[in-house]
Each structure stands twice: as structure tokens, then as C-alpha cells.
Amino acid sequence: MASESEACSWEPHLLHPNGTEPLHRIAVDYCPEACLHERHAGEIHVTYDDRGGARWRSCCRFLPGSAVATTIRAPAGDTSGLNYNIYLSSLEGSADQDEIDFEFLGHDKRAVQTNYYVGGNGGREPWPEKPMYLYASVWDASHIADGAWTGTYHGRDAPYVCSYKDVRVPTAEHSVEDAAHAPAGDPVAADAAAAAEEEKDAGAGEV
């Protein structure tokens, strides 16, 4: 994964790991009007402004051990307070989710923070084993630790646009059915499926 600053030409070196293919479809979990998917260009743009940000995700989950890749262009200007990211999660919001994070903290564009969780815990766990969606979002995290984590949000250069180019995900043989086919007895996945259907009915959801 590579991060390009706003001063760089938007012609990054493309990363195509073996066993991956372009991400053609995404679902938008919230604020779809702040997420633009340009399929023909292979780019996804998430805007943060007075509407808040947006979060997109893949439409299926991927098996552990498979690869993902993308090039990320950081928002221009004073991004203090913002968290822009890309991460894998078995199901966002689940108390026992497995997760692998790559997070850019707005007060320092030169650094990326990585974390991983197994069963909702962030200690020295085993490697994550659950199939995971690919997620990305831009949000104001300045309320965490009184701004010590990402800085204080000023918003003087809004709107902020974080761009994801040439997103690569595992091929079909390394993917599993999405939350729309929630297994019996999985209330969290069922809730996610219902939410996804509501988004589609409202004109959001899959794009």
C-alpha cells in the first residue's frame, strides 16, 4: 500500500499482488453522497466536510492469507483531527470482529498506524482467522484522547478528499458470500444485511 501526498503527481506505481483482481463494486455504509466511485478510472473518492465523511466496503468477504492492495492519496491541506484509512474487518461493529488496520492520522501525514484485533481484542492474539470485508473511511477522530491521537480538527481546508486508486482484492476463489446471505443465528450479520437492503432501497448501498 502506498500513500501519495497532495504535492505528488497522481501517477503512482501500481501494486498488483498475485491472486488479486480489480475491485469493481462497493457498498457504501453511510453518507453515500460523500463517496464517488469512478469505475472507469478505477478510483474511489471519499469527501469529508460539513456532512461528515463516508465509509465504503467490498461487497464480499475475503479469506485469511489473501492479499489486497491500493494506492491512497491523502487529502490536501490541514487534516489535523481526521482519520483516513483502509482496513479489513470480519464485520464492522461486531464485538468479536477480527480486524487489520492501516490508519493515517491527520496531524502527521508521514506516518501510518497499524493494528490488528482477534475476537475484538487488541493484545497479543493469534493471527486473524475470520473472512473479512475491505473497508475504507474518512472521519473526525479528534474527540479521542482529547485530540492526542489525530490532533484537533480545524476544518479550515475543507472539503477534504481522500482518494483510493487501483484497489485490488482477492480473486473469487478466495472470497465468501457477503452479509446479504447472513448465516442462521448470526444476529450481527443479519442486522448488517438488513441495513444494506435499506441502503439499496434508499438509493445508496451497492455502487
C-alpha atoms as an extended CHARMM CRD file, in Angstrom:
* protein
*
       207  EXT
         1         1  MET       CA              0.0000000000        0.0000000000        0.0000000000  PROA      1               0.0000000000
         2         2  ALA       CA              1.3360000000        3.4470000000       -0.8470000000  PROA      2               0.0000000000
         3         3  SER       CA              0.3380000000        6.9410000000        0.2400000000  PROA      3               0.0000000000
         4         4  GLU       CA              0.7520000000        9.8970000000       -2.0990000000  PROA      4               0.0000000000
         5         5  SER       CA              0.8430000000       13.4480000000       -0.7240000000  PROA      5               0.0000000000
         6         6  GLU       CA             -1.1570000000       16.1730000000       -2.4070000000  PROA      6               0.0000000000
         7         7  ALA       CA              2.0660000000       17.6100000000       -3.8530000000  PROA      7               0.0000000000
         8         8  CYS       CA              2.8220000000       14.4550000000       -5.8570000000  PROA      8               0.0000000000
         9         9  SER       CA              1.6080000000       13.5850000000       -9.3210000000  PROA      9               0.0000000000
        10        10  TRP       CA             -1.3560000000       11.2130000000       -9.2070000000  PROA      10              0.0000000000
        11        11  GLU       CA              0.5010000000        8.5660000000      -11.2180000000  PROA      11              0.0000000000
        12        12  PRO       CA              1.5570000000        6.0700000000       -8.5430000000  PROA      12              0.0000000000
        13        13  HSD       CA              3.3750000000        2.8010000000       -9.0690000000  PROA      13              0.0000000000
        14        14  LEU       CA              0.6560000000        0.1590000000       -9.3550000000  PROA      14              0.0000000000
        15        15  LEU       CA              0.7220000000       -2.7860000000       -6.9820000000  PROA      15              0.0000000000
        16        16  HSD       CA             -0.7820000000       -5.9950000000       -8.3760000000  PROA      16              0.0000000000
        17        17  PRO       CA             -0.1090000000       -8.9030000000       -5.9890000000  PROA      17              0.0000000000
        18        18  ASN       CA             -0.6060000000      -12.4030000000       -7.3570000000  PROA      18              0.0000000000
        19        19  GLY       CA             -4.1160000000      -13.7260000000       -6.8080000000  PROA      19              0.0000000000
        20        20  THR       CA             -5.7880000000      -10.3020000000       -6.9260000000  PROA      20              0.0000000000
        21        21  GLU       CA             -8.1250000000       -8.5200000000       -9.3130000000  PROA      21              0.0000000000
        22        22  PRO       CA             -9.6300000000       -5.0080000000       -9.5320000000  PROA      22              0.0000000000
        23        23  LEU       CA            -12.4190000000       -4.1260000000       -7.0940000000  PROA      23              0.0000000000
        24        24  HSD       CA            -15.3840000000       -3.4320000000       -9.3740000000  PROA      24              0.0000000000
        25        25  ARG       CA            -18.2670000000       -2.9710000000       -6.9090000000  PROA      25              0.0000000000
        26        26  ILE       CA            -18.5310000000       -1.3880000000       -3.4770000000  PROA      26              0.0000000000
        27        27  ALA       CA            -21.2450000000       -0.8230000000       -0.8790000000  PROA      27              0.0000000000
        28        28  VAL       CA            -21.4420000000        2.4990000000        0.9880000000  PROA      28              0.0000000000
        29        29  ASP       CA            -22.4030000000        2.0630000000        4.6330000000  PROA      29              0.0000000000
        30        30  TYR       CA            -23.2690000000        5.7160000000        5.3300000000  PROA      30              0.0000000000
        31        31  CYS       CA            -23.2850000000        9.1540000000        3.6770000000  PROA      31              0.0000000000
        32        32  PRO       CA            -23.2450000000        7.8150000000        0.0880000000  PROA      32              0.0000000000
        33        33  GLU       CA            -23.3540000000       11.3700000000       -1.2750000000  PROA      33              0.0000000000
        34        34  ALA       CA            -19.7960000000       11.8220000000        0.0870000000  PROA      34              0.0000000000
        35        35  CYS       CA            -18.4240000000        8.7910000000       -1.7650000000  PROA      35              0.0000000000
        36        36  LEU       CA            -17.7220000000        8.8260000000       -5.5060000000  PROA      36              0.0000000000
        37        37  HSD       CA            -16.8180000000        5.5470000000       -7.2510000000  PROA      37              0.0000000000
        38        38  GLU       CA            -15.3380000000        6.1700000000      -10.7030000000  PROA      38              0.0000000000
        39        39  ARG       CA            -15.3190000000        2.6350000000      -12.0610000000  PROA      39              0.0000000000
        40        40  HSD       CA            -13.8650000000        3.5650000000      -15.4420000000  PROA      40              0.0000000000
        41        41  ALA       CA            -10.8580000000        5.2070000000      -13.7760000000  PROA      41              0.0000000000
        42        42  GLY       CA            -10.5160000000        2.6310000000      -11.0090000000  PROA      42              0.0000000000
        43        43  GLU       CA            -10.7680000000        5.3130000000       -8.3260000000  PROA      43              0.0000000000
        44        44  ILE       CA            -12.8430000000        5.8510000000       -5.1770000000  PROA      44              0.0000000000
        45        45  HSD       CA            -13.0160000000        9.3350000000       -3.6190000000  PROA      45              0.0000000000
        46        46  VAL       CA            -14.2900000000        9.9530000000       -0.0770000000  PROA      46              0.0000000000
        47        47  THR       CA            -15.0450000000       13.5590000000        0.9220000000  PROA      47              0.0000000000
        48        48  TYR       CA            -15.1140000000       14.9060000000        4.4740000000  PROA      48              0.0000000000
        49        49  ASP       CA            -16.9260000000       18.2100000000        5.0060000000  PROA      49              0.0000000000
        50        50  ASP       CA            -19.8840000000       19.5370000000        6.9970000000  PROA      50              0.0000000000
        51        51  ARG       CA            -21.8270000000       16.3680000000        6.0850000000  PROA      51              0.0000000000
        52        52  GLY       CA            -19.2320000000       14.2240000000        7.8230000000  PROA      52              0.0000000000
        53        53  GLY       CA            -17.3920000000       11.5130000000        5.9120000000  PROA      53              0.0000000000
        54        54  ALA       CA            -18.3400000000        8.2040000000        4.3340000000  PROA      54              0.0000000000
        55        55  ARG       CA            -17.3710000000        4.5590000000        4.6280000000  PROA      55              0.0000000000
        56        56  TRP       CA            -17.2320000000        2.1440000000        1.7160000000  PROA      56              0.0000000000
        57        57  ARG       CA            -16.5630000000       -1.5710000000        1.7370000000  PROA      57              0.0000000000
        58        58  SER       CA            -16.2420000000       -4.5270000000       -0.5630000000  PROA      58              0.0000000000
        59        59  CYS       CA            -19.4230000000       -6.4680000000       -1.3330000000  PROA      59              0.0000000000
        60        60  CYS       CA            -17.9600000000       -9.7860000000       -0.1660000000  PROA      60              0.0000000000
        61        61  ARG       CA            -15.5280000000      -11.0470000000        2.4370000000  PROA      61              0.0000000000
        62        62  PHE       CA            -12.0930000000      -12.4750000000        1.7320000000  PROA      62              0.0000000000
        63        63  LEU       CA            -10.3730000000      -15.4840000000        3.2330000000  PROA      63              0.0000000000
        64        64  PRO       CA             -7.3910000000      -15.0650000000        5.5930000000  PROA      64              0.0000000000
        65        65  GLY       CA             -3.9890000000      -15.0890000000        3.9460000000  PROA      65              0.0000000000
        66        66  SER       CA             -5.0940000000      -13.4140000000        0.7150000000  PROA      66              0.0000000000
        67        67  ALA       CA             -3.7560000000      -10.0440000000       -0.4370000000  PROA      67              0.0000000000
        68        68  VAL       CA             -5.2180000000       -6.5830000000       -1.0070000000  PROA      68              0.0000000000
        69        69  ALA       CA             -3.5170000000       -3.5170000000       -2.4690000000  PROA      69              0.0000000000
        70        70  THR       CA             -4.2380000000        0.0950000000       -3.3220000000  PROA      70              0.0000000000
        71        71  THR       CA             -2.5950000000        3.4950000000       -3.6180000000  PROA      71              0.0000000000
        72        72  ILE       CA             -4.0050000000        6.2030000000       -1.3530000000  PROA      72              0.0000000000
        73        73  ARG       CA             -3.8120000000        9.9260000000       -1.9780000000  PROA      73              0.0000000000
        74        74  ALA       CA             -4.0640000000       11.8830000000        1.2640000000  PROA      74              0.0000000000
        75        75  PRO       CA             -6.4080000000       14.8690000000        1.4990000000  PROA      75              0.0000000000
        76        76  ALA       CA             -4.7730000000       18.2480000000        0.8780000000  PROA      76              0.0000000000
        77        77  GLY       CA             -4.2970000000       20.9320000000        3.4910000000  PROA      77              0.0000000000
        78        78  ASP       CA             -4.5580000000       20.8930000000        7.2640000000  PROA      78              0.0000000000
        79        79  THR       CA             -6.0160000000       17.4470000000        8.0090000000  PROA      79              0.0000000000
        80        80  SER       CA             -5.4770000000       17.6040000000       11.7640000000  PROA      80              0.0000000000
        81        81  GLY       CA             -8.1310000000       15.6030000000       13.5950000000  PROA      81              0.0000000000
        82        82  LEU       CA             -9.0380000000       13.3630000000       10.6590000000  PROA      82              0.0000000000
        83        83  ASN       CA             -8.5130000000        9.6230000000       10.3690000000  PROA      83              0.0000000000
        84        84  TYR       CA             -8.3940000000        8.3010000000        6.7940000000  PROA      84              0.0000000000
        85        85  ASN       CA             -7.7720000000        4.6310000000        6.4150000000  PROA      85              0.0000000000
        86        86  ILE       CA             -8.1560000000        1.2850000000        4.7500000000  PROA      86              0.0000000000
        87        87  TYR       CA             -8.7340000000       -1.8550000000        6.7790000000  PROA      87              0.0000000000
        88        88  LEU       CA            -10.0360000000       -5.4010000000        6.8080000000  PROA      88              0.0000000000
        89        89  SER       CA            -12.7730000000       -6.4510000000        9.2340000000  PROA      89              0.0000000000
        90        90  SER       CA            -14.8990000000       -9.5600000000        9.6150000000  PROA      90              0.0000000000
        91        91  LEU       CA            -17.8460000000       -7.2230000000       10.3250000000  PROA      91              0.0000000000
        92        92  GLU       CA            -17.5800000000       -3.5960000000       11.4040000000  PROA      92              0.0000000000
        93        93  GLY       CA            -19.3560000000       -3.0100000000       14.7130000000  PROA      93              0.0000000000
        94        94  SER       CA            -19.2600000000       -6.6330000000       15.8680000000  PROA      94              0.0000000000
        95        95  ALA       CA            -17.9050000000       -7.0710000000       19.4010000000  PROA      95              0.0000000000
        96        96  ASP       CA            -15.8510000000      -10.1060000000       18.3580000000  PROA      96              0.0000000000
        97        97  GLN       CA            -14.5970000000       -8.8870000000       14.9940000000  PROA      97              0.0000000000
        98        98  ASP       CA            -11.2230000000       -9.7770000000       13.5370000000  PROA      98              0.0000000000
        99        99  GLU       CA             -9.5920000000       -6.6690000000       12.0750000000  PROA      99              0.0000000000
       100       100  ILE       CA             -6.3900000000       -5.4500000000       10.4060000000  PROA      100             0.0000000000
       101       101  ASP       CA             -5.9990000000       -1.6430000000       10.2300000000  PROA      101             0.0000000000
       102       102  PHE       CA             -3.9140000000        0.8050000000        8.2280000000  PROA      102             0.0000000000
       103       103  GLU       CA             -4.7330000000        4.2720000000        9.5470000000  PROA      103             0.0000000000
       104       104  PHE       CA             -3.3630000000        7.6790000000        8.5930000000  PROA      104             0.0000000000
       105       105  LEU       CA             -3.5630000000       10.1840000000       11.4450000000  PROA      105             0.0000000000
       106       106  GLY       CA             -4.3420000000       13.6840000000       10.2400000000  PROA      106             0.0000000000
       107       107  HSD       CA             -1.7640000000       15.5590000000       12.3000000000  PROA      107             0.0000000000
       108       108  ASP       CA              1.1390000000       13.6420000000       10.6800000000  PROA      108             0.0000000000
       109       109  LYS       CA              0.7820000000       12.6030000000        7.0290000000  PROA      109             0.0000000000
       110       110  ARG       CA              4.2210000000       10.9940000000        7.0460000000  PROA      110             0.0000000000
       111       111  ALA       CA              3.1820000000        8.1220000000        9.3120000000  PROA      111             0.0000000000
       112       112  VAL       CA              0.7400000000        5.2230000000        9.1440000000  PROA      112             0.0000000000
       113       113  GLN       CA             -0.5370000000        3.3650000000       12.2010000000  PROA      113             0.0000000000
       114       114  THR       CA             -1.2290000000       -0.3620000000       12.0130000000  PROA      114             0.0000000000
       115       115  ASN       CA             -3.2920000000       -2.5000000000       14.3920000000  PROA      115             0.0000000000
       116       116  TYR       CA             -4.8850000000       -5.8960000000       14.3870000000  PROA      116             0.0000000000
       117       117  TYR       CA             -7.5560000000       -7.4870000000       16.5320000000  PROA      117             0.0000000000
       118       118  VAL       CA             -8.7870000000      -11.0360000000       17.0260000000  PROA      118             0.0000000000
       119       119  GLY       CA            -12.1860000000      -11.6280000000       18.5920000000  PROA      119             0.0000000000
       120       120  GLY       CA            -12.4090000000       -7.9270000000       19.4490000000  PROA      120             0.0000000000
       121       121  ASN       CA             -9.1740000000       -7.9130000000       21.4560000000  PROA      121             0.0000000000
       122       122  GLY       CA             -6.0840000000       -5.8460000000       20.6750000000  PROA      122             0.0000000000
       123       123  GLY       CA             -3.4420000000       -7.6540000000       22.7700000000  PROA      123             0.0000000000
       124       124  ARG       CA             -1.0620000000      -10.3800000000       21.6140000000  PROA      124             0.0000000000
       125       125  GLU       CA             -3.6560000000      -12.5380000000       19.8950000000  PROA      125             0.0000000000
       126       126  PRO       CA             -3.3320000000      -15.2610000000       17.2830000000  PROA      126             0.0000000000
       127       127  TRP       CA             -3.4310000000      -14.1390000000       13.6590000000  PROA      127             0.0000000000
       128       128  PRO       CA             -6.9540000000      -13.1250000000       12.4970000000  PROA      128             0.0000000000
       129       129  GLU       CA             -8.7930000000      -16.1150000000       11.0310000000  PROA      129             0.0000000000
       130       130  LYS       CA            -12.2570000000      -14.8600000000       10.0060000000  PROA      130             0.0000000000
       131       131  PRO       CA            -13.1340000000      -13.8670000000        6.4210000000  PROA      131             0.0000000000
       132       132  MET       CA            -13.0290000000      -10.0720000000        6.1500000000  PROA      132             0.0000000000
       133       133  TYR       CA            -14.5280000000       -7.2190000000        4.1640000000  PROA      133             0.0000000000
       134       134  LEU       CA            -12.2520000000       -4.4830000000        2.8610000000  PROA      134             0.0000000000
       135       135  TYR       CA            -13.3410000000       -1.1270000000        4.3260000000  PROA      135             0.0000000000
       136       136  ALA       CA            -12.1840000000        2.4750000000        3.9860000000  PROA      136             0.0000000000
       137       137  SER       CA            -13.4290000000        5.6850000000        5.5670000000  PROA      137             0.0000000000
       138       138  VAL       CA            -12.6340000000        9.2730000000        6.4850000000  PROA      138             0.0000000000
       139       139  TRP       CA            -13.8480000000       10.5310000000        9.8560000000  PROA      139             0.0000000000
       140       140  ASP       CA            -13.1610000000       13.1010000000       12.5700000000  PROA      140             0.0000000000
       141       141  ALA       CA            -11.3240000000       11.3270000000       15.3910000000  PROA      141             0.0000000000
       142       142  SER       CA            -10.2990000000       14.4640000000       17.2820000000  PROA      142             0.0000000000
       143       143  HSD       CA            -12.5610000000       13.5750000000       20.2170000000  PROA      143             0.0000000000
       144       144  ILE       CA            -10.3930000000       10.5380000000       21.0230000000  PROA      144             0.0000000000
       145       145  ALA       CA             -7.9130000000       11.2060000000       23.8480000000  PROA      145             0.0000000000
       146       146  ASP       CA             -8.7430000000       14.9290000000       23.6390000000  PROA      146             0.0000000000
       147       147  GLY       CA             -7.0630000000       15.1960000000       20.2560000000  PROA      147             0.0000000000
       148       148  ALA       CA             -3.8260000000       13.4570000000       21.2450000000  PROA      148             0.0000000000
       149       149  TRP       CA             -4.3240000000       10.6770000000       18.6570000000  PROA      149             0.0000000000
       150       150  THR       CA             -5.0820000000       12.5300000000       15.4190000000  PROA      150             0.0000000000
       151       151  GLY       CA             -4.8500000000       16.1620000000       16.5050000000  PROA      151             0.0000000000
       152       152  THR       CA             -7.5700000000       18.7930000000       16.8270000000  PROA      152             0.0000000000
       153       153  TYR       CA             -9.9070000000       19.2170000000       13.8730000000  PROA      153             0.0000000000
       154       154  HSD       CA             -9.8850000000       22.7320000000       12.4190000000  PROA      154             0.0000000000
       155       155  GLY       CA            -11.6170000000       22.2500000000        9.0760000000  PROA      155             0.0000000000
       156       156  ARG       CA            -10.0080000000       25.3250000000        7.5510000000  PROA      156             0.0000000000
       157       157  ASP       CA             -9.2310000000       23.4880000000        4.2870000000  PROA      157             0.0000000000
       158       158  ALA       CA            -12.4900000000       21.5210000000        3.9130000000  PROA      158             0.0000000000
       159       159  PRO       CA            -13.6890000000       19.7950000000        1.8750000000  PROA      159             0.0000000000
       160       160  TYR       CA            -11.0810000000       17.0540000000        2.2920000000  PROA      160             0.0000000000
       161       161  VAL       CA            -10.9100000000       14.3220000000       -0.3360000000  PROA      161             0.0000000000
       162       162  CYS       CA             -9.1370000000       11.0190000000        0.2330000000  PROA      162             0.0000000000
       163       163  SER       CA             -8.6600000000        9.0200000000       -2.9770000000  PROA      163             0.0000000000
       164       164  TYR       CA             -8.1110000000        5.2870000000       -3.4370000000  PROA      164             0.0000000000
       165       165  LYS       CA             -6.7080000000        4.2270000000       -6.8060000000  PROA      165             0.0000000000
       166       166  ASP       CA             -6.4390000000        0.7890000000       -8.3990000000  PROA      166             0.0000000000
       167       167  VAL       CA             -7.9090000000       -1.1080000000       -5.4440000000  PROA      167             0.0000000000
       168       168  ARG       CA             -7.0080000000       -4.7950000000       -5.7420000000  PROA      168             0.0000000000
       169       169  VAL       CA             -8.8110000000       -7.5780000000       -3.8800000000  PROA      169             0.0000000000
       170       170  PRO       CA             -8.5270000000      -11.3800000000       -3.8010000000  PROA      170             0.0000000000
       171       171  THR       CA             -9.9960000000      -13.2980000000       -6.7250000000  PROA      171             0.0000000000
       172       172  ALA       CA            -13.3180000000      -15.1320000000       -6.4450000000  PROA      172             0.0000000000
       173       173  GLU       CA            -11.8290000000      -18.4010000000       -5.1770000000  PROA      173             0.0000000000
       174       174  HSD       CA            -10.5900000000      -16.5060000000       -2.0980000000  PROA      174             0.0000000000
       175       175  SER       CA            -13.9230000000      -14.8190000000       -1.2870000000  PROA      175             0.0000000000
       176       176  VAL       CA            -17.0840000000      -15.8390000000        0.5540000000  PROA      176             0.0000000000
       177       177  GLU       CA            -20.7150000000      -14.7000000000        0.4340000000  PROA      177             0.0000000000
       178       178  ASP       CA            -21.4550000000      -11.2500000000        1.8190000000  PROA      178             0.0000000000
       179       179  ALA       CA            -23.6650000000      -10.1930000000        4.7320000000  PROA      179             0.0000000000
       180       180  ALA       CA            -26.7260000000      -10.2260000000        2.4890000000  PROA      180             0.0000000000
       181       181  HSD       CA            -26.5390000000      -14.0020000000        2.9290000000  PROA      181             0.0000000000
       182       182  ALA       CA            -26.1810000000      -13.9320000000        6.7000000000  PROA      182             0.0000000000
       183       183  PRO       CA            -25.8250000000      -17.3680000000        8.3270000000  PROA      183             0.0000000000
       184       184  ALA       CA            -28.6070000000      -18.5240000000       10.6340000000  PROA      184             0.0000000000
       185       185  GLY       CA            -28.0120000000      -17.4900000000       14.2240000000  PROA      185             0.0000000000
       186       186  ASP       CA            -25.7190000000      -14.5650000000       13.3350000000  PROA      186             0.0000000000
       187       187  PRO       CA            -27.7200000000      -11.5180000000       14.5280000000  PROA      187             0.0000000000
       188       188  VAL       CA            -24.9420000000       -9.0210000000       13.7930000000  PROA      188             0.0000000000
       189       189  ALA       CA            -24.5980000000      -10.1930000000       10.1980000000  PROA      189             0.0000000000
       190       190  ALA       CA            -28.3830000000      -10.2360000000        9.8720000000  PROA      190             0.0000000000
       191       191  ASP       CA            -28.5780000000       -6.6280000000       11.0610000000  PROA      191             0.0000000000
       192       192  ALA       CA            -25.8830000000       -5.6710000000        8.5610000000  PROA      192             0.0000000000
       193       193  ALA       CA            -27.8030000000       -7.4100000000        5.7990000000  PROA      193             0.0000000000
       194       194  ALA       CA            -30.9990000000       -5.5500000000        6.7270000000  PROA      194             0.0000000000
       195       195  ALA       CA            -29.1110000000       -2.2520000000        6.7960000000  PROA      195             0.0000000000
       196       196  ALA       CA            -27.6130000000       -2.9810000000        3.3900000000  PROA      196             0.0000000000
       197       197  GLU       CA            -31.0600000000       -3.6670000000        1.9530000000  PROA      197             0.0000000000
       198       198  GLU       CA            -32.3640000000       -0.4010000000        3.4410000000  PROA      198             0.0000000000
       199       199  GLU       CA            -29.4680000000        1.4780000000        1.8570000000  PROA      199             0.0000000000
       200       200  LYS       CA            -30.2150000000       -0.0550000000       -1.5210000000  PROA      200             0.0000000000
       201       201  ASP       CA            -33.8830000000        0.8820000000       -1.1900000000  PROA      201             0.0000000000
       202       202  ALA       CA            -32.8110000000        4.4470000000       -0.3720000000  PROA      202             0.0000000000
       203       203  GLY       CA            -30.5870000000        4.6460000000       -3.4190000000  PROA      203             0.0000000000
       204       204  ALA       CA            -27.3410000000        4.0680000000       -1.5330000000  PROA      204             0.0000000000
       205       205  GLY       CA            -25.8400000000        0.6510000000       -0.8530000000  PROA      205             0.0000000000
       206       206  GLU       CA            -24.0340000000       -1.0170000000       -3.7180000000  PROA      206             0.0000000000
       207       207  VAL       CA            -22.4320000000        1.2010000000       -6.3480000000  PROA      207             0.0000000000
